[in-house]
Short mmCIF file of C-alpha atoms in Angstrom, two decimals:
data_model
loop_
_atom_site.label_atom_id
_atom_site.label_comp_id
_atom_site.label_asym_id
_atom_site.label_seq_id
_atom_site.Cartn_x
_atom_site.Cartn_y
_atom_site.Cartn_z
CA UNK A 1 -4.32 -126.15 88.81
CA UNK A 2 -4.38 -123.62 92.11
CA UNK A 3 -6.37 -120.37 91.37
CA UNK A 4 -4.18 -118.23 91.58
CA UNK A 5 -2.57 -119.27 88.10
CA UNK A 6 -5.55 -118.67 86.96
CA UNK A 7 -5.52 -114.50 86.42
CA UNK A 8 -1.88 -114.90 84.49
CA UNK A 9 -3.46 -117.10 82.07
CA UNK A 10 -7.10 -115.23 82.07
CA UNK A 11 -4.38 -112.37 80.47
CA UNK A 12 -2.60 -114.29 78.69
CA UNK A 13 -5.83 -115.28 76.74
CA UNK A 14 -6.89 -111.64 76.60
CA UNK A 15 -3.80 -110.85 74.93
CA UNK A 16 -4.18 -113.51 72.30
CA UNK A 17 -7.94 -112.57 71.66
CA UNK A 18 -6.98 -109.37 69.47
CA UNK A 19 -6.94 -110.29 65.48
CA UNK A 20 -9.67 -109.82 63.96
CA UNK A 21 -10.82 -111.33 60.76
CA UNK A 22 -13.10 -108.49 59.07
CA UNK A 23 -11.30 -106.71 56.09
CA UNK A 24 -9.57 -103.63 56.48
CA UNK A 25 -11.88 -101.04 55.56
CA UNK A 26 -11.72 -98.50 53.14
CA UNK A 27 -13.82 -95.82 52.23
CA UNK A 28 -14.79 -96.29 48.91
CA UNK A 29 -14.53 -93.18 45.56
CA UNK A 30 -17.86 -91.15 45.67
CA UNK A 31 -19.59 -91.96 42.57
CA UNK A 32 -20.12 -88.91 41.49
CA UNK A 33 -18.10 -86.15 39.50
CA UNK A 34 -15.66 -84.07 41.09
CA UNK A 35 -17.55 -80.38 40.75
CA UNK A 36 -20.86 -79.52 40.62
CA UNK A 37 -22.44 -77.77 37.77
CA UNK A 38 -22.25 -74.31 39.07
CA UNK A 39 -18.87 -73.60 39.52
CA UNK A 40 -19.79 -69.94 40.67
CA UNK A 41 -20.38 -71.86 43.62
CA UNK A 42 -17.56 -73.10 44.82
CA UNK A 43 -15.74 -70.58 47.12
CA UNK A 44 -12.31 -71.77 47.95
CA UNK A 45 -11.79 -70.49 51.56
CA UNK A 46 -15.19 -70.04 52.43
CA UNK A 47 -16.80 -71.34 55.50
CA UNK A 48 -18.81 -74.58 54.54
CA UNK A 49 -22.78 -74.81 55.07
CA UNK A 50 -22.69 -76.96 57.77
CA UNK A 51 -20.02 -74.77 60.20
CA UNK A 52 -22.83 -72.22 59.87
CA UNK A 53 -25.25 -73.09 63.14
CA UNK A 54 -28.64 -72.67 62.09
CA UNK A 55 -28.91 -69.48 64.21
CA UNK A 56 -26.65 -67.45 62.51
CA UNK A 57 -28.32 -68.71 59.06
CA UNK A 58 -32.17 -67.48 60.38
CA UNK A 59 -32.12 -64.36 61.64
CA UNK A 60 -35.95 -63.59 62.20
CA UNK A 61 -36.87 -63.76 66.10
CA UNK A 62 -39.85 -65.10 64.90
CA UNK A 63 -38.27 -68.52 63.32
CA UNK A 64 -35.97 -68.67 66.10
CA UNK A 65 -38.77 -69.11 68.04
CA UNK A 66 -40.07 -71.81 66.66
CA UNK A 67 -37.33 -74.16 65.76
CA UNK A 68 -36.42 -73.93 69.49
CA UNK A 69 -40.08 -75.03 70.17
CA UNK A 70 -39.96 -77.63 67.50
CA UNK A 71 -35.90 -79.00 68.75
CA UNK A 72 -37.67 -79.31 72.16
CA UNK A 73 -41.44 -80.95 71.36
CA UNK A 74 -41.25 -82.88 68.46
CA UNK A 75 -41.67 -86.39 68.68
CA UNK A 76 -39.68 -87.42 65.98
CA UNK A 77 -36.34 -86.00 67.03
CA UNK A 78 -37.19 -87.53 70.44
CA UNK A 79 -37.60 -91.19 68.78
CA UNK A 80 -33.91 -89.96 67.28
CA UNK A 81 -32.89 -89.43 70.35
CA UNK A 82 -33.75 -92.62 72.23
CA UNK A 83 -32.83 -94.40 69.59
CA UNK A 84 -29.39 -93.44 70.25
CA UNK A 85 -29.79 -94.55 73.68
CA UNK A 86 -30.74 -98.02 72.56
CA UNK A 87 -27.86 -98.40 70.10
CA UNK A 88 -25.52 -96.63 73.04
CA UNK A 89 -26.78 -99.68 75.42
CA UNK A 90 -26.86 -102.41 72.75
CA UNK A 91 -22.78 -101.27 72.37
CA UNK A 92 -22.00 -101.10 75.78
CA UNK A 93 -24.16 -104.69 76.12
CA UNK A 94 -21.23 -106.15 73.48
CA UNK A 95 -18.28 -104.41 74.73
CA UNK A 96 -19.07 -105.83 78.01
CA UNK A 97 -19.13 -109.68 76.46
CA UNK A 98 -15.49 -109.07 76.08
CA UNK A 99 -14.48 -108.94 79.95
CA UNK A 100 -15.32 -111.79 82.14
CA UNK A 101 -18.13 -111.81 84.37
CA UNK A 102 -17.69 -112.04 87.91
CA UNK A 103 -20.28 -113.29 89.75
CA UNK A 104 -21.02 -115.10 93.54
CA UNK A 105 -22.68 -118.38 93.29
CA UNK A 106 -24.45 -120.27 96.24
CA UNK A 107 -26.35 -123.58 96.19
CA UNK A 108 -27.85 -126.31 98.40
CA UNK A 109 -29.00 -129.39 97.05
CA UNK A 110 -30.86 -132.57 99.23
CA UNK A 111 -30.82 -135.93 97.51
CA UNK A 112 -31.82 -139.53 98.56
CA UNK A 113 -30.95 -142.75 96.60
CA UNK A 114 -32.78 -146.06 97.66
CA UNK A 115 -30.66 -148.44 96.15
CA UNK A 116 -27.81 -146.93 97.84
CA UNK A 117 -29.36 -146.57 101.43
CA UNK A 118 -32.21 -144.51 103.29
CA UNK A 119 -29.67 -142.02 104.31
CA UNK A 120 -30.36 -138.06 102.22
CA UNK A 121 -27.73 -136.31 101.10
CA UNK A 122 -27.06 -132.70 101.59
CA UNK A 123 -24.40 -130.37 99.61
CA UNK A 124 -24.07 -127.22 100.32
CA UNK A 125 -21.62 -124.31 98.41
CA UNK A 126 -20.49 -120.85 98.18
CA UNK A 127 -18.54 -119.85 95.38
CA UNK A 128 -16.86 -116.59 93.35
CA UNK A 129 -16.02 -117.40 90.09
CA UNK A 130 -16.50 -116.59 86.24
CA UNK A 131 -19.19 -118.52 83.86
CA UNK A 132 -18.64 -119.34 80.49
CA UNK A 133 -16.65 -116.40 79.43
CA UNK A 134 -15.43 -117.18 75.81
CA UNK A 135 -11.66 -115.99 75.17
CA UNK A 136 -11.80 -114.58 71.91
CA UNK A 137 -8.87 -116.30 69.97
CA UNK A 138 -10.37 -114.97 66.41
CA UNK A 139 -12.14 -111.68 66.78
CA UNK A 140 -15.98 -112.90 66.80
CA UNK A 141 -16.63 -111.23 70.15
CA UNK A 142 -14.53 -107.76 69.06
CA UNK A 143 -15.99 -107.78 65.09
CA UNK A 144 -19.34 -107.79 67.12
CA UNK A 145 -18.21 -105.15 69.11
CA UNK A 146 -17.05 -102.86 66.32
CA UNK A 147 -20.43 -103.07 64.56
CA UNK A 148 -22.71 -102.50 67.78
CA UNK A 149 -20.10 -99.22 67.83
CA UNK A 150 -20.76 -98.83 64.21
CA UNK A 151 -24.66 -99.12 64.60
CA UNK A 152 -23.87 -96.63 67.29
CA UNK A 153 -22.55 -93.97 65.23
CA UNK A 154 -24.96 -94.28 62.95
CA UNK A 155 -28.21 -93.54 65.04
CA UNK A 156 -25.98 -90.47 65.92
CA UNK A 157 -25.40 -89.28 62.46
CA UNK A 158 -29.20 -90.09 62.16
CA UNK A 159 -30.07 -88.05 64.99
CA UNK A 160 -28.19 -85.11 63.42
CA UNK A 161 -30.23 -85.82 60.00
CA UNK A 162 -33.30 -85.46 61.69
CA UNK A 163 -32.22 -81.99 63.30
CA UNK A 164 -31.59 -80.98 60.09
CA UNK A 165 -34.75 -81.98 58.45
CA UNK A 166 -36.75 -80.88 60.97
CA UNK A 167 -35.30 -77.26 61.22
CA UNK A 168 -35.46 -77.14 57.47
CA UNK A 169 -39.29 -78.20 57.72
CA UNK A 170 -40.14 -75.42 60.39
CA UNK A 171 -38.69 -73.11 58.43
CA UNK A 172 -40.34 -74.08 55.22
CA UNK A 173 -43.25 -74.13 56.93
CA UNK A 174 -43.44 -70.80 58.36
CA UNK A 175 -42.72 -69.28 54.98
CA UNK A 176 -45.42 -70.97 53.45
CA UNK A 177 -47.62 -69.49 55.97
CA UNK A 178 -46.55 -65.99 55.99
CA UNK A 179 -46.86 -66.74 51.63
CA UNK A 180 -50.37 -67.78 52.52
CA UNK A 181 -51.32 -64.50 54.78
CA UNK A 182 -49.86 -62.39 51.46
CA UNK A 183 -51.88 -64.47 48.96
CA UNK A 184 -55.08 -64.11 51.06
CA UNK A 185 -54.85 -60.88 51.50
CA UNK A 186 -54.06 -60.39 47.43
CA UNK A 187 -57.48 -62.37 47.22
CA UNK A 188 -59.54 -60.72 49.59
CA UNK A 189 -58.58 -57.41 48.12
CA UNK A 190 -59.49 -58.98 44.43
CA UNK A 191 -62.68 -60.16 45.42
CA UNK A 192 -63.78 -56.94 47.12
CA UNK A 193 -62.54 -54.97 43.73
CA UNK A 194 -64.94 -57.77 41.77
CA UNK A 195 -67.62 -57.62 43.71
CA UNK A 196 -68.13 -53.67 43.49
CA UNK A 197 -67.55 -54.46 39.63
CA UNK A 198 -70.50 -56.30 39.83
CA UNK A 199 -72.51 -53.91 41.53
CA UNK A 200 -71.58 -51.64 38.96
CA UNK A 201 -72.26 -54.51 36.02
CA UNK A 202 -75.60 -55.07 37.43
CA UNK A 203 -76.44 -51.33 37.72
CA UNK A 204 -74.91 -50.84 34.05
CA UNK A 205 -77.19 -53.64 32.82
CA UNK A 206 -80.37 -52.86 34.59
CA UNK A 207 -79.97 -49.15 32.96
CA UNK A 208 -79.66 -50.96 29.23
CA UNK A 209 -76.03 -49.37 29.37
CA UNK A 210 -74.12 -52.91 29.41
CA UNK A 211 -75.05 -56.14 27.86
CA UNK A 212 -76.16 -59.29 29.83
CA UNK A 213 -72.60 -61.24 28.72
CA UNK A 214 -70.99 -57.98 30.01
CA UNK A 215 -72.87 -59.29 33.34
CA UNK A 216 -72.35 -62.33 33.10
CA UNK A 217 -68.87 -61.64 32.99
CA UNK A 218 -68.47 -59.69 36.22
CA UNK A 219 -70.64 -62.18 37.81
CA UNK A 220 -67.69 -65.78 36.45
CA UNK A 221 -64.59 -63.12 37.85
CA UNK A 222 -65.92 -62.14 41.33
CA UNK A 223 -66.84 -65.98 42.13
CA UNK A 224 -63.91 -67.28 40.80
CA UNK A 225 -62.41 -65.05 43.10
CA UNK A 226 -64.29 -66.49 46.22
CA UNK A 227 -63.56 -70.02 45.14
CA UNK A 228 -59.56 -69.32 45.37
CA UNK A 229 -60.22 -67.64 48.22
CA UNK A 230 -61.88 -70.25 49.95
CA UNK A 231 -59.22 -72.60 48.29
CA UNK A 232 -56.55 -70.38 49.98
CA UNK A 233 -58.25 -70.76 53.30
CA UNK A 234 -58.40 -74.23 53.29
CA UNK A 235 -54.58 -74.30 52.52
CA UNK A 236 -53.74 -71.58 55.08
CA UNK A 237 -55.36 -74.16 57.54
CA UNK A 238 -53.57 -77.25 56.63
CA UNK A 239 -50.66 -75.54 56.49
CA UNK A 240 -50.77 -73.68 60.07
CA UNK A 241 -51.54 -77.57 61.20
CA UNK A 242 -48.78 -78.92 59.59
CA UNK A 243 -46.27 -76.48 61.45
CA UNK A 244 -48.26 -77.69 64.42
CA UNK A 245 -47.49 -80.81 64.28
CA UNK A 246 -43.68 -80.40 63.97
CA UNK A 247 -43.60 -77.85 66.60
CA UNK A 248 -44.99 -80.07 68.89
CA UNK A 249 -47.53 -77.07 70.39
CA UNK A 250 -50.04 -74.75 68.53
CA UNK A 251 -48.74 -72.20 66.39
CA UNK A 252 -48.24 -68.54 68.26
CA UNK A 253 -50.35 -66.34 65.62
CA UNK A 254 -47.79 -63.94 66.74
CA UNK A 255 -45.59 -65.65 64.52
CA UNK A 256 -47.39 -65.28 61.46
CA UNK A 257 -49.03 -62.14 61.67
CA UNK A 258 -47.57 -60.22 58.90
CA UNK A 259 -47.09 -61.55 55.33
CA UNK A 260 -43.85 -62.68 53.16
CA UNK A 261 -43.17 -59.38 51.57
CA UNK A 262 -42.62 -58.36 55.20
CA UNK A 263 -40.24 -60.91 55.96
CA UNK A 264 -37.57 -58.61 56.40
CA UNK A 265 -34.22 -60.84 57.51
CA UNK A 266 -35.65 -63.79 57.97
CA UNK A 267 -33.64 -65.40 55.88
CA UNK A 268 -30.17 -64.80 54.31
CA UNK A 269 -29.40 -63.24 50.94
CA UNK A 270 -25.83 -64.04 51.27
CA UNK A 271 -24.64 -67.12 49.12
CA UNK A 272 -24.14 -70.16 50.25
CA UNK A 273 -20.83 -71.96 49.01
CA UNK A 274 -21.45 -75.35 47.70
CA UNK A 275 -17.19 -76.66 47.86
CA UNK A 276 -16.88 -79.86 46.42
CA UNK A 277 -18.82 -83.37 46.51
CA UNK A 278 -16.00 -84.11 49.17
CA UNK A 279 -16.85 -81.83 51.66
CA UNK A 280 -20.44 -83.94 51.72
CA UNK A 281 -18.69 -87.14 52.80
CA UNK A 282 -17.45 -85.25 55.68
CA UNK A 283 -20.44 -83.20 56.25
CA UNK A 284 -23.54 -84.31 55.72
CA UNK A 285 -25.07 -86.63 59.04
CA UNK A 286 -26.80 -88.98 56.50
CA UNK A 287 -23.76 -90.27 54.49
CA UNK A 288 -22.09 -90.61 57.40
CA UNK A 289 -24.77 -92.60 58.77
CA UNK A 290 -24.56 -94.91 55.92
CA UNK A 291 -21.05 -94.79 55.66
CA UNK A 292 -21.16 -95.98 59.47
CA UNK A 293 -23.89 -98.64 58.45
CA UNK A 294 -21.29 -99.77 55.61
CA UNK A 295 -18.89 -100.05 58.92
CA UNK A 296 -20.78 -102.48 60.83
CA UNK A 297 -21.74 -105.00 58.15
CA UNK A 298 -18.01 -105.21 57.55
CA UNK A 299 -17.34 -106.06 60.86
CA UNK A 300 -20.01 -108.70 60.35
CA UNK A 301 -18.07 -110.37 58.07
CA UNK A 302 -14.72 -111.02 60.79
CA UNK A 303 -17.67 -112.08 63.34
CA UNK A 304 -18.97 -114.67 60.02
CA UNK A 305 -15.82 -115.71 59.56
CA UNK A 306 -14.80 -116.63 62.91
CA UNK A 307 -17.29 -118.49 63.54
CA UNK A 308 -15.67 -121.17 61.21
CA UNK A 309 -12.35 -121.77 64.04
CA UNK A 310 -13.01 -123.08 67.72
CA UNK A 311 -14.67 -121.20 70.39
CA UNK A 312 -13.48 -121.53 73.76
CA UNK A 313 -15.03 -120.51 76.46
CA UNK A 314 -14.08 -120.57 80.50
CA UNK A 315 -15.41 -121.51 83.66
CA UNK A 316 -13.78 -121.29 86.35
CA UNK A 317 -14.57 -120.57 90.47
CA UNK A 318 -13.28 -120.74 94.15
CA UNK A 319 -14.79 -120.92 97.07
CA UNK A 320 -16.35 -124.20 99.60
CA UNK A 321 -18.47 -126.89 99.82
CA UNK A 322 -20.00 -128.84 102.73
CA UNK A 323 -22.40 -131.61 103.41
CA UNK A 324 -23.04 -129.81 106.34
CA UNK A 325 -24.60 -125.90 106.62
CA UNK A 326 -22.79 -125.61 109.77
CA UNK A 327 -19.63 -126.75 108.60
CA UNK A 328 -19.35 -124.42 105.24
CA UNK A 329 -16.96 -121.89 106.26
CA UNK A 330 -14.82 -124.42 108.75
CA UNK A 331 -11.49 -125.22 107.87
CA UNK A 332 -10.66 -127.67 104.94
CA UNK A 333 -14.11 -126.88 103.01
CA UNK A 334 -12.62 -124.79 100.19
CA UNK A 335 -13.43 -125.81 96.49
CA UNK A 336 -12.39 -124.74 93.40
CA UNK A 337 -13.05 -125.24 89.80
CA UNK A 338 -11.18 -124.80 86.38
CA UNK A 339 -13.28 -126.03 83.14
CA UNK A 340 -12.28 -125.03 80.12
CA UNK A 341 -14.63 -125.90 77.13
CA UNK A 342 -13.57 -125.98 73.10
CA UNK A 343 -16.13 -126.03 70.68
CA UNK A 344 -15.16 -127.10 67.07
CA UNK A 345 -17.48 -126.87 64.44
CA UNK A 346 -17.15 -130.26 62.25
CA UNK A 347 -20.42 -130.04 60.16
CA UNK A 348 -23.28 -127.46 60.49
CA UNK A 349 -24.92 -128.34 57.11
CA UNK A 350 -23.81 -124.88 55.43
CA UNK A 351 -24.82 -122.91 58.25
CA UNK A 352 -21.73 -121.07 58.70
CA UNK A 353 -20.88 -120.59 54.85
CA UNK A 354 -24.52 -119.17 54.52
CA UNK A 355 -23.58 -116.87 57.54
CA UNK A 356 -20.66 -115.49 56.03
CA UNK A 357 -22.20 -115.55 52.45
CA UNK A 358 -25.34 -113.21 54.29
CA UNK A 359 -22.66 -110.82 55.54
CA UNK A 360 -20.98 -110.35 52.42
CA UNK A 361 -24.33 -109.56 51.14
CA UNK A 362 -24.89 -106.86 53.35
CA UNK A 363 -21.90 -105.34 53.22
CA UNK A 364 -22.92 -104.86 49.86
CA UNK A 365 -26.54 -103.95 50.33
CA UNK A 366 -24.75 -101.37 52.86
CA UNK A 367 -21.97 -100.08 50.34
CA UNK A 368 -24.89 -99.73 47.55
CA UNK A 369 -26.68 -97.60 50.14
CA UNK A 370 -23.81 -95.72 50.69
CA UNK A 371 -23.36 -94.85 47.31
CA UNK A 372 -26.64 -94.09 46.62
CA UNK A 373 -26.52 -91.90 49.61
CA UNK A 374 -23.75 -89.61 47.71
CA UNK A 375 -25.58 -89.66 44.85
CA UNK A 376 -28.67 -88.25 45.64
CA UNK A 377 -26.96 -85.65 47.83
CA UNK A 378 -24.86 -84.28 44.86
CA UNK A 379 -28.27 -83.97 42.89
CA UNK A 380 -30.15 -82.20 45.62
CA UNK A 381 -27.11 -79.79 45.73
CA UNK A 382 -27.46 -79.71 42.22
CA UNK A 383 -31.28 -79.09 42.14
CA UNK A 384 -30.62 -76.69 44.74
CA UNK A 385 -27.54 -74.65 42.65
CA UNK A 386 -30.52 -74.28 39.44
CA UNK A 387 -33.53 -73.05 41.62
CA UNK A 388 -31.12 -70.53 43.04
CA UNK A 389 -29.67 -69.59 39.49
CA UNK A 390 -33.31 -68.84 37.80
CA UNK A 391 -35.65 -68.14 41.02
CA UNK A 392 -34.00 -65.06 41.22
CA UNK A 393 -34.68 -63.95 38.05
CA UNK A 394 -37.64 -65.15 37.56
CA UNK A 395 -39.21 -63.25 40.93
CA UNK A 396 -37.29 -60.28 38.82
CA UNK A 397 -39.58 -60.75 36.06
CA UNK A 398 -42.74 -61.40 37.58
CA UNK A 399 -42.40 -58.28 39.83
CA UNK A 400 -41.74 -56.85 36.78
CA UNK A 401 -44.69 -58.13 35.31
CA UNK A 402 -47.03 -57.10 38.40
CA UNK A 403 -45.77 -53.37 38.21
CA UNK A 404 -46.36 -53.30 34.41
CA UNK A 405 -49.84 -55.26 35.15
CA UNK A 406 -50.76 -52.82 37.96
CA UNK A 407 -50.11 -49.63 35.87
CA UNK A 408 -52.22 -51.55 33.18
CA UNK A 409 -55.09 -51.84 35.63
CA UNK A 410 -55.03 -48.05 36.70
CA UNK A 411 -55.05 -46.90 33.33
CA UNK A 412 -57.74 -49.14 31.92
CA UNK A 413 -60.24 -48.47 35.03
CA UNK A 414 -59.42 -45.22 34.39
CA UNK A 415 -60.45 -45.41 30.46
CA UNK A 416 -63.63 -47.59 31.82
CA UNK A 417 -64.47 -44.79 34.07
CA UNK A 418 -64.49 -42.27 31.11
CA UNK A 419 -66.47 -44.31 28.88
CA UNK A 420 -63.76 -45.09 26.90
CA UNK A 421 -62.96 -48.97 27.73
CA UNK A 422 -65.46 -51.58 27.71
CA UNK A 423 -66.42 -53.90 30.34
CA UNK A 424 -64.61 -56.79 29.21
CA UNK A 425 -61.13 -54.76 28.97
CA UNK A 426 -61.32 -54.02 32.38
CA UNK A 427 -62.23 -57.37 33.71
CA UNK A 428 -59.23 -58.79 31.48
CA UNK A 429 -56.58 -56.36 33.09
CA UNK A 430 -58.23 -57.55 36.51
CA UNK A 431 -57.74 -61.36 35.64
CA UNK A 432 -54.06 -60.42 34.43
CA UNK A 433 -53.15 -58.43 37.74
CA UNK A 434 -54.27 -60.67 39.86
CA UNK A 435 -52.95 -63.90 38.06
CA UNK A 436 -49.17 -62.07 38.31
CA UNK A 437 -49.63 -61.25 41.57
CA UNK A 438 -50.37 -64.77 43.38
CA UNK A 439 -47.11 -65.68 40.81
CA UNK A 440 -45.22 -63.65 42.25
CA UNK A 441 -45.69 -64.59 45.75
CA UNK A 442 -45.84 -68.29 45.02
CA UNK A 443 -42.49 -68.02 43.29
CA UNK A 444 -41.10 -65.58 46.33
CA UNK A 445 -41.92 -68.69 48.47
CA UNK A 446 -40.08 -71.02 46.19
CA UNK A 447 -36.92 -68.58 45.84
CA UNK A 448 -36.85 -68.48 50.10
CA UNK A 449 -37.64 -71.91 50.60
CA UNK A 450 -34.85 -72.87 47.73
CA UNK A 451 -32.41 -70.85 50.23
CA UNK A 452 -33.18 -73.15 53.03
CA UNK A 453 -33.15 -76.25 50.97
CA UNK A 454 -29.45 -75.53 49.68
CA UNK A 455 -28.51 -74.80 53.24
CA UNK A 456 -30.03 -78.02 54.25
CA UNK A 457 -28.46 -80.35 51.73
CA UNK A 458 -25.02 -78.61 51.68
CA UNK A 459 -25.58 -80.30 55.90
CA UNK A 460 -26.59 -77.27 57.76
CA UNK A 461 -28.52 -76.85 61.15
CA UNK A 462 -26.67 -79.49 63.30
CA UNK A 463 -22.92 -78.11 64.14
CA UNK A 464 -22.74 -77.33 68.06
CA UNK A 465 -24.36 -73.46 68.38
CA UNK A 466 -21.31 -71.72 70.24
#
């Protein structure tokens, strides 16, 4: 056949090689129901959790700082990142198994046969030509393809996850901090107030004016007090190493100077519409990672299935040949080669029905994932809808409680003062203030750090900041 027939029917074949044999895919119903629980949530018309860029959600200079430190030094959004760039090479390594390589090939080869005569042979060759490129009649080469795209798109989606965990663990973080400054402060104001009630418990005693239990008493409150405050330094520290970590750098103390009660705009108060279970399929990075993982072991299936038909494959080259060096580029040396190769599979004892019967099992595995996927989203919106219905009014409450508690406390020391209250009154309203107080900052915590858990599982903190 002369070479230049050869392109026409290298196109022809091209043309031919573009069924596939993977089914058609269809996203499948989200198992879940079609509201959530609140419905006070759902805002028709209202812009969706994750159009809001996480810069417009936290507002405190302070935060911003951070999560900018953390989206540029931590070293597991950077694994994210490469990650991508494997899966981006890995695609562009299977999209390029569909084009034929082109490649120059040169050879010299000496040989000597006794039986034949003393003389040695020489061959020498220069060539252009394609190796083994397989035209793909039945979509194994293009189902590969489509899941290396697939696996693509997934480590993307992933990547986007990880943004949004990671902002959502910075901020978290830093609340939990400033909560810690507030609680040690509550404590080291406590144990001060105990301690000079001991002083006065031990003067009160050593005058016969109080009993020993009376002492005793003063003594169990103020060192209770120094055990939760050494408990609360211990946790400041972890914490503040924690944040470390995910920042990537030490934390500026800057940062966390001041305490949660003066947190100011650090977070919104503005609701956060929920919309409908739907808007998560589109949304959220991590269902559409699995929903792309679902995507590729489909494809899987075509490539499994095509590997039951023939596989044909092409080699083909131009160029010369000489037994002489000298002679390799004279006139009348030029060579060419056309070898097409089939392949027919007659018996591979199961090996291609277990093949196919693997990817049909994955595609499950994947489309169980998937599910699973939507279903734990919708709870964690869910969980996330019920903190924010009752943390609210249960800070309400306890602040409630600590004003009541607090006015409790004044009057009583005042009664003790007077000679009017005993000991162990005054002690008790101490306990009771102190107990509501800690409450109350440990649930403010949990009512901020709800806010940026519903924004993180309703997908924000990964659109494109304008």
């Amino acid at each position: 056949m002369h070479s230049r027939k050869l392109v026409p029917l290298m196109l022809a074949t091209s043309l031919l090689a573009a069924c596939s044999m993977a089914p058609t895919y269809e996203r499948p119903a989200a198992p879940v129901p079609s509201s959530f629980p609140d419905a006070s949530m759902q805002t028709v018309g209202a812009k969706p959790a994750a159009a809001i860029a996480w810069r417009e959600y936290f507002t405190d200079a302070r935060l911003v700082g951070l999560i900018e430190s953390a989206l540029a030094n931590n070293r597991d959004l950077r694994i994210a990142v490469q990650k991508i760039e494997q899966a981006r090479a890995q695609f562009r390594i299977q999209r390029a198994a569909q084009l034929p390589n082109l490649g120059v090939n040169a050879g010299f080869s000496r040989s000597r046969s006794l039986p034949q005569g003393p003389g040695i042979y020489e061959s020498d060759s220069v060539s252009v030509g394609i190796t083994a490129w397989e035209l793909d009649f039945f979509g194994r080469i293009q189902s590969l393809k489509e899941a290396a795209l697939a696996q693509y798109l997934s480590t993307e989606e992933s990547r986007k996850a990880a943004q949004i965990s990671l902002i959502s663990a910075v901020a978290n973080g830093w609340l939990a901090l400033l909560a810690d400054e507030t609680q040690l402060q509550i404590t080291r104001d406590t144990l001060q107030t105990r301690l000079d009630g001991l002083k006065l418990a031990q003067l009160s005693f050593d005058n016969g004016i109080a009993s020993e239990i009376d002492l005793r008493t003063a003594q169990s409150l103020a060192e209770s007090a120094r055990a939760v405050h050494a408990q609360q330094r211990r946790q400041r520290a972890q914490d503040e190493n924690a944040l470390a970590v995910l920042l990537g750098t030490p934390v500026p103390p800057a940062a966390i100077a001041s305490g949660i009660d003066a947190l100011g705009g650090a977070a919104p108060i503005a609701d956060l519409p929920a919309g409908l279970p739907s808007d998560l399929l589109i949304r959220r990075p991590d269902i559409l990672a699995a929903e792309q993982q679902l995507i590729a072991a489909n494809a899987n299936i075509g490539a499994a299935r095509a590997a039951f038909f023939p596989r044909i494959s092409l080699t083909s080259s131009i160029g010369t040949a000489s037994t002489d060096l000298s002679n390799l580029f004279d006139g009348g040396t030029r060579a060419w080669l056309f070898a097409p190769q089939l392949v027919l599979p007659i018996f591979d004892a199961g090996a291609n029905i277990a093949g196919l019967d693997s990817a049909k099992a994955g595609r499950e595995i994947a489309l169980a994932q998937y599910e699973k996927a939507i279903q734990s989203a919708f709870r964690e919106v869910a969980d996330a809808q019920a903190g924010r219905a009752t943390l609210n009014e249960q800070l309400d409450a306890l602040r409630a409680q600590v004003n009541a508690e607090t006015t409790r406390f004044s009057l009583v020391d005042l009664r003790y003062r007077n000679g009017v209250a005993n000991a162990l009154d005054l002690q008790d309203a101490q306990r009771s203030l102190f107990t509501a107080r800690l409450a109350a900052v440990q649930t403010q915590l949990s009512q901020l750090q709800n806010q940026v858990t519903l924004y993180k599982v309703l997908g924000g903190g990964w659109s494109a900041e304008p």
